[in-house]
Amino acid sequence: MNIISHFKDRGKAVTITYSLVFALIAYLAFTTLNSAVQVTMPEENDECMMCHDDKDLKGTRKGKNISMYVNPNHVLGSVHAEVKCVDCHTDLAGVELPHEDDLKPATCGKCHTKQQKDFDMSFHGVALKKGDPLAPNCQYCHGSHQIVDAKHEKSPVQPLKIPFMCGKCHQEGAPVQMSRNIPQSHILENYSESIHGEGLFKRGLVVTATCVSCHTAHAILPHTDKRSSIARNNIAATCSQCHARIEDVHKKIIDGELWEKEAHTLPACVDCHQPHKVRKSFYDVGLAKAECLNCHQDKNIKASKGGRSLHVDISKLDHSVHSDLACSKCHIEVRPSKIRSCETITTKVNCGSCHDKVNDNYMQSSHGKLFLSGESDAPTCVTCHNDHEVLPKINPMSKTFAINIPNLCSECHQDGHQAAVRMEDKVQHLTETYSESIHGQGLKSGRLKVTANCSDCHSAHMEANHENPVSSTHKDNISTTCGKCHWGIQTQFDKSIHSPMVSKSEDDLPNCNTCHVAHSVVDPSKDEFRLSMLNTCGKCHEKITHLYFDTYHGKASLLGSGKAAKCQDCHSAHMILPTSHANSTLSRDNIVETCAKCHPAANKGFTRYLTHATHHDPEKYPLLFITFWGMTILLLGTFLVSWLHTLLWLPKSLKMRKEMMVLKAAGHSGKRVRRFTPLNRILHVTMILCFLTLAATGMMLKFSYAWWAQFSVKLIGGVEVTGFFHRFAAIVLFGVFFTHIFDLIFNKRKEFSSWKEMLLGSDSLLPNKKDWEDFIGSMKWFFNKGPRPQYGRWTYWEKFDYFAVFWGIFVIGSTGLMLWIPEFFTKFMSGQFINVATIIHSDEALLAAGFIFTIHFFNTHFRPEKFPMDTVIFSGSYDVEEFKFDRPAEYEKLVEEGKLEELYVDAPTPTQKKVHSIFGWAALLTGLLIVFLIIYSIISINF
């Protein structure tokens, strides 16, 4: 054993020893403390418990054999734990044990004097004194030995248990309810359905009113007893224990103090607010509804001034929520002392008398302010709720039923109506845009009454301008308003960087309305909404959005693709967090899962793709900067050299045109020489079709901001269809490439004796010494320093065009594959190379299209001596005179070798010439149109 391991083992032993010692000390301290605070019974009670601790102990009471067992734990856990037995069982004081049976009931009043006095005067106490066997005593409600605090969960008089305690006697079917004259029925059932019962049972509010809150706990008396807490003179004071703002609530009618001082002249609380759910008023309420209807049910009754109808349709009144209310509850100015009680009415009904809170809200609302300003068309209570036929909002016939609310509001807010005219400069077409929104469609088409309507967002009574801080649609309140239905979304939003609870930004933060646009809320899964979010996010994140449109996702979105990833797909819709946050969808732990929503095979390398990178920032993105400028130099350099070559060639070409015209005027022998095989021609035509497809569809994506690109993609069938054609053409072009390679190998055996002859011979497509000599000779010819070179089978510019195709297939093809299946390539390379591939693929494609449609078209067709078109690639042959003039070196070689006649072929028929011409012109014009659109797009975006 070495010294290090020795001390390690020794350290473990010491640690274990100290742990055991500390555990023992802690145990001893706990047991000592526990014994110190333990509640014990008085010593005198030990003598009682010597017998009553026996579970089998029996005794007699009123001739009945009952258990006399007392659970000591119950006693110790009660509020009487330290009280002597004889303090309650007073008739045992000084009595030797064992005592006799049939003791008197325990005396509670010795300590609880006030409660005993109240109980004795109550009808419970009176009934008990009379010997009523159903009368409750103290033990009936509080128990005997296990008496705990009223707030204790085991207490039978805990607030939540009070209704059940009282219900033991007062529920339907109980002996008391069946055998005693109690004016109420279904008390417990009705209470459970009342607002107080709902607060207690459904919401667990122990502060809500229970039986004892109104009737008191011990001094329970009938309402006819003046001492009762529910007597007319006392009911206001009883209700005011909880409803302390009675004078504020009823201030529109009368001073609240009068309910206490002059209760006999005013309605009692229970006249309007039934104590139990369906209780009838048992006080004299004065004027009866029937007396009013004696006159007002007459259809011809009218006001003496103005002739306004005063008819009340009793059938509508019977369906109203106010059907049980006397007319005088609303028309408070009636005087029963008058012969015509209503002649004293001078003002309209004030609904705020009962609906005080609603009235306060209304007065703060836009509607209320219009009313206060005296506007005659201001909506009032009866506008929405009617006058006498006031129906609950859950009634489908009610104006305020969820499905009916838009129609109700449109009575004023529909275009051309009073509210719409008043708000015309602020908002237009409210009802129309709402009806087309996802909320409106849910209400109109799905008849979903749970969908959001006008009052859900603007509130029912306190609708106010969104700039008003009290408005439910104010920027500080809108998330809470929407969260009433979209609770989960609100929870997410409150945690996001856009939430004022998280962000410390002083700028205006986005809210629900920013993205979802108030009345025209669109289904967020629709392309219309997904595409609109780019502009919405771009209003604040302009720079990032600009960079987004440089990516495939952004370009596809500009072309109308709803499927392409948008801001919300990566950053989430509502719980947007910094990428450094652990819960962010773009955090290190979550980003793969986020990308996998669209790219199921996404991996860590894939997530290193730079989504908002720019090749204009050499410090932050040096690799992209170098790639972009490398490709730019290659593109500009190629165009510069090629166009310079073309400009130098043009004067000589114009001179050659004249010579060619003289040659044609001299006549033709009719003999034609084969230049291309049928396979060469088929492959070239196929390549033309593929290249035009690739160029057209590719440029639509590259210049996605241009109107012509967006129009073309829409015409084709969308981004996905355009992408299909692009990839299909690429696959076919790959096939053309590999078929040509196979053909070269096959022809080697047929035309060449060896690989050396094929690769290095005079007819080889590889650059050789003669090509350099021809290039130098061409330069001298251009500057009149020498004759035109004797070109052979393949010229140096044809070889350049030929190998440009190889270069393009390799560069554009390989980068295109990387962009097509990035998940595969990022398994062994960083996602940043996808950004590199994007730059190379785009710029190389632009180079290829520009070169083919300008330089190649000139070299092949637009040279004056060939203008307007050289169809040799389509026919496969040309006149022997043209052959001799155009390629003298090859002509002489074939003559010397005696092979010229072997190449003679038949001339194309007139139909074939017409087909060749039509196809050639279609391809030329298409290519020139693409070049024009490329130049137009570049100029339009930069100038």
Tab-separated table of C-alpha atoms in Angstrom, residues 66 189 234 471 544 555 658 718 932:
chain	number	residue	atom	x	y	z
A	66	ILE	CA	-73.220	2.868	25.505
A	189	GLU	CA	-79.536	22.250	-2.387
A	234	ASN	CA	-80.911	43.787	11.245
A	471	SER	CA	-58.955	49.512	-22.551
A	544	ILE	CA	-31.708	40.428	-39.999
A	555	LYS	CA	-35.938	33.650	-51.553
A	658	LYS	CA	-18.729	39.426	-97.249
A	718	GLY	CA	-45.243	27.483	-57.146
A	932	PHE	CA	-32.201	40.587	-70.485
